[in-house]
Amino acid sequence: MPLWVMEATAALETKVKWQMGRQPCCDKQGVKRGPWTAEEDNKLVSFILTHGRCCWRAVPKLAGLLRCGKSCRLRWTNYLRPDLKRGLLTADEEQLVVDLHAKLGNRWSKIAAKLPGRTDNEIKNHWNTHIKKKLVKMGIDPATHQPLANTKVASPIRTTSQTTSAKSSDTVNHLDYKGLCFEGMSMPTDSSEQSSRNTGGHDQDLLANRLLEEELLVDEPWLSFASSKDDEFGSITEQLLWDGTTDWLLDYQDFGMGDSSLFVQDLAGVTRV
DNA sequence: AAATTATGCAACCGCAGCCTA
DNA sequence: TTAGGCTGCGGTTGCATAATT
């Protein structure tokens, strides 16, 4: 057998062995799926608060979880992070989401980055289940933010800002709905109220633009760790937060309740010291 | 009260982009 | 330069609960 064939064969065998020995990202066998239990949450939180975020792939093994790394990351990001806000989006947040969506489209992570304490998944779900319907009701196409064809808008609350947006040279013809009221929001008929609301909407638009123009400067590692690639968070939480138990978190979050913003604020204060 | 339908949310899947060797 | 691994993103699914018949 020619030497080159032997060498090629050996190289191939090595590669095959290596590939065979490589663990797939998510080994379907022996990996638990579905809803997380409190015990699993506890393990994950304990691990991350103790060691910080490292490579997600290693987390399940090190934390003693029968989950894939992806699942752990998702659980932490969307549910266990202590800086998460709980509850429905506020009217202001909704408006901001709509504004940002008009500019960014379905880039939920980008939108979420502008709403501290909210996750992309949460915003995406809220958009699909609530905001979309509201916009359709108003006669606005949620995809294009343009008036729906052959649709009579329930309340023609076009505003001055629409005129402004009409002049916009954006590739997306942005329909401004600052004057449109979401359900649960008051619908003033008085022109002065109308204009004041428009002003508020304009401010909101300015805010959205401002947020888009310059990245939100978040000095608090606690708020920025989610998008950070370093492990600053880990050491910080270890030093400042970890007291050997996750009871505080379990109690605090009550796994569905509680206002974590207060916590973040408190923590932010602590980290500034 | 039971069955059916609608709704909302948590979780999963597959892909793309970035990083590294 | 390129191939492989890892992470994050966006779309989709499935389940639990609420509402309706």
GROMACS .gro file of N, CA, C and O in nm, chain A residues 111-154:
model
  176
  111ILE      N    1  -3.470   4.439   2.027
  111ILE     CA    2  -3.577   4.511   2.094
  111ILE      C    3  -3.568   4.490   2.244
  111ILE      O    4  -3.578   4.584   2.323
  112ALA      N    5  -3.544   4.366   2.281
  112ALA     CA    6  -3.536   4.334   2.424
  112ALA      C    7  -3.421   4.408   2.491
  112ALA      O    8  -3.429   4.443   2.609
  113ALA      N    9  -3.317   4.431   2.415
  113ALA     CA   10  -3.201   4.500   2.470
  113ALA      C   11  -3.235   4.642   2.515
  113ALA      O   12  -3.167   4.701   2.597
  114LYS      N   13  -3.343   4.695   2.458
  114LYS     CA   14  -3.384   4.831   2.493
  114LYS      C   15  -3.485   4.833   2.608
  114LYS      O   16  -3.526   4.939   2.652
  115LEU      N   17  -3.526   4.716   2.648
  115LEU     CA   18  -3.620   4.708   2.760
  115LEU      C   19  -3.558   4.625   2.871
  115LEU      O   20  -3.574   4.503   2.875
  116PRO      N   21  -3.488   4.691   2.961
  116PRO     CA   22  -3.421   4.619   3.069
  116PRO      C   23  -3.518   4.533   3.148
  116PRO      O   24  -3.628   4.576   3.181
  117GLY      N   25  -3.477   4.412   3.174
  117GLY     CA   26  -3.560   4.323   3.253
  117GLY      C   27  -3.657   4.241   3.171
  117GLY      O   28  -3.731   4.159   3.225
  118ARG      N   29  -3.659   4.265   3.043
  118ARG     CA   30  -3.749   4.190   2.955
  118ARG      C   31  -3.667   4.102   2.862
  118ARG      O   32  -3.561   4.144   2.815
  119THR      N   33  -3.718   3.985   2.832
  119THR     CA   34  -3.646   3.894   2.745
  119THR      C   35  -3.702   3.899   2.604
  119THR      O   36  -3.817   3.939   2.583
  120ASP      N   37  -3.620   3.856   2.511
  120ASP     CA   38  -3.667   3.854   2.372
  120ASP      C   39  -3.786   3.760   2.357
  120ASP      O   40  -3.882   3.790   2.285
  121ASN      N   41  -3.780   3.649   2.428
  121ASN     CA   42  -3.890   3.553   2.420
  121ASN      C   43  -4.019   3.614   2.474
  121ASN      O   44  -4.126   3.597   2.415
  122GLU      N   45  -4.007   3.684   2.582
  122GLU     CA   46  -4.123   3.747   2.644
  122GLU      C   47  -4.185   3.850   2.550
  122GLU      O   48  -4.307   3.854   2.530
  123ILE      N   49  -4.100   3.930   2.492
  123ILE     CA   50  -4.148   4.034   2.402
  123ILE      C   51  -4.209   3.973   2.277
  123ILE      O   52  -4.312   4.016   2.227
  124LYS      N   53  -4.142   3.872   2.227
  124LYS     CA   54  -4.192   3.802   2.108
  124LYS      C   55  -4.331   3.743   2.135
  124LYS      O   56  -4.423   3.759   2.055
  125ASN      N   57  -4.344   3.676   2.250
  125ASN     CA   58  -4.473   3.619   2.286
  125ASN      C   59  -4.580   3.727   2.302
  125ASN      O   60  -4.693   3.712   2.257
  126HIS      N   61  -4.542   3.834   2.367
  126HIS     CA   62  -4.637   3.942   2.391
  126HIS      C   63  -4.681   4.005   2.259
  126HIS      O   64  -4.797   4.040   2.241
  127TRP      N   65  -4.587   4.017   2.171
  127TRP     CA   66  -4.617   4.073   2.040
  127TRP      C   67  -4.718   3.983   1.968
  127TRP      O   68  -4.819   4.030   1.915
  128ASN      N   69  -4.688   3.855   1.967
  128ASN     CA   70  -4.773   3.762   1.892
  128ASN      C   71  -4.912   3.745   1.953
  128ASN      O   72  -5.009   3.720   1.881
  129THR      N   73  -4.920   3.756   2.085
  129THR     CA   74  -5.048   3.728   2.149
  129THR      C   75  -5.131   3.853   2.178
  129THR      O   76  -5.252   3.846   2.185
  130HIS      N   77  -5.066   3.965   2.194
  130HIS     CA   78  -5.140   4.085   2.231
  130HIS      C   79  -5.131   4.198   2.128
  130HIS      O   80  -5.229   4.242   2.072
  131ILE      N   81  -5.008   4.241   2.108
  131ILE     CA   82  -4.989   4.362   2.029
  131ILE      C   83  -5.036   4.346   1.886
  131ILE      O   84  -5.101   4.433   1.830
  132LYS      N   85  -5.005   4.231   1.828
  132LYS     CA   86  -5.045   4.203   1.690
  132LYS      C   87  -5.196   4.224   1.673
  132LYS      O   88  -5.242   4.290   1.580
  133LYS      N   89  -5.270   4.164   1.767
  133LYS     CA   90  -5.416   4.172   1.758
  133LYS      C   91  -5.464   4.316   1.771
  133LYS      O   92  -5.557   4.359   1.702
  134LYS      N   93  -5.401   4.386   1.862
  134LYS     CA   94  -5.442   4.526   1.882
  134LYS      C   95  -5.419   4.608   1.756
  134LYS      O   96  -5.503   4.688   1.715
  135LEU      N   97  -5.305   4.586   1.695
  135LEU     CA   98  -5.275   4.660   1.573
  135LEU      C   99  -5.372   4.626   1.461
  135LEU      O  100  -5.418   4.713   1.389
  136VAL      N  101  -5.403   4.498   1.450
  136VAL     CA  102  -5.497   4.456   1.345
  136VAL      C  103  -5.633   4.521   1.370
  136VAL      O  104  -5.699   4.568   1.277
  137LYS      N  105  -5.673   4.521   1.498
  137LYS     CA  106  -5.799   4.585   1.535
  137LYS      C  107  -5.800   4.731   1.493
  137LYS      O  108  -5.902   4.786   1.454
  138MET      N  109  -5.685   4.791   1.503
  138MET     CA  110  -5.674   4.932   1.468
  138MET      C  111  -5.660   4.952   1.317
  138MET      O  112  -5.652   5.065   1.269
  139GLY      N  113  -5.652   4.842   1.245
  139GLY     CA  114  -5.639   4.854   1.101
  139GLY      C  115  -5.496   4.873   1.055
  139GLY      O  116  -5.471   4.926   0.947
  140ILE      N  117  -5.404   4.828   1.137
  140ILE     CA  118  -5.262   4.841   1.103
  140ILE      C  119  -5.204   4.702   1.081
  140ILE      O  120  -5.225   4.612   1.161
  141ASP      N  121  -5.133   4.689   0.975
  141ASP     CA  122  -5.066   4.563   0.947
  141ASP      C  123  -4.945   4.551   1.038
  141ASP      O  124  -4.852   4.632   1.028
  142PRO      N  125  -4.944   4.452   1.128
  142PRO     CA  126  -4.834   4.441   1.224
  142PRO      C  127  -4.700   4.416   1.156
  142PRO      O  128  -4.596   4.448   1.212
  143ALA      N  129  -4.704   4.359   1.038
  143ALA     CA  130  -4.577   4.328   0.971
  143ALA      C  131  -4.514   4.451   0.909
  143ALA      O  132  -4.393   4.471   0.918
  144THR      N  133  -4.597   4.531   0.847
  144THR     CA  134  -4.543   4.647   0.775
  144THR      C  135  -4.565   4.780   0.847
  144THR      O  136  -4.507   4.881   0.809
  145HIS      N  137  -4.654   4.774   0.947
  145HIS     CA  138  -4.693   4.896   1.019
  145HIS      C  139  -4.762   4.997   0.926
  145HIS      O  140  -4.758   5.117   0.949
  146GLN      N  141  -4.819   4.944   0.821
  146GLN     CA  142  -4.895   5.025   0.727
  146GLN      C  143  -5.043   4.997   0.750
  146GLN      O  144  -5.078   4.891   0.802
  147PRO      N  145  -5.129   5.087   0.710
  147PRO     CA  146  -5.273   5.059   0.721
  147PRO      C  147  -5.307   4.936   0.638
  147PRO      O  148  -5.255   4.920   0.528
  148LEU      N  149  -5.391   4.852   0.697
  148LEU     CA  150  -5.435   4.733   0.624
  148LEU      C  151  -5.522   4.775   0.506
  148LEU      O  152  -5.601   4.868   0.516
  149ALA      N  153  -5.507   4.706   0.397
  149ALA     CA  154  -5.588   4.736   0.279
  149ALA      C  155  -5.733   4.701   0.306
  149ALA      O  156  -5.763   4.600   0.370
  150ASN      N  157  -5.823   4.785   0.257
  150ASN     CA  158  -5.968   4.763   0.270
  150ASN      C  159  -6.011   4.750   0.416
  150ASN      O  160  -6.102   4.677   0.447
  151THR      N  161  -5.939   4.814   0.499
  151THR     CA  162  -5.975   4.806   0.640
  151THR      C  163  -6.008   4.945   0.691
  151THR      O  164  -5.934   5.039   0.669
  152LYS      N  165  -6.122   4.950   0.758
  152LYS     CA  166  -6.162   5.076   0.815
  152LYS      C  167  -6.106   5.083   0.957
  152LYS      O  168  -6.136   4.999   1.042
  153VAL      N  169  -6.023   5.179   0.978
  153VAL     CA  170  -5.964   5.195   1.110
  153VAL      C  171  -6.072   5.232   1.210
  153VAL      O  172  -6.154   5.320   1.184
  154ALA      N  173  -6.070   5.162   1.323
  154ALA     CA  174  -6.175   5.180   1.423
  154ALA      C  175  -6.187   5.326   1.465
  154ALA      O  176  -6.293   5.385   1.462
   0.00000   0.00000   0.00000
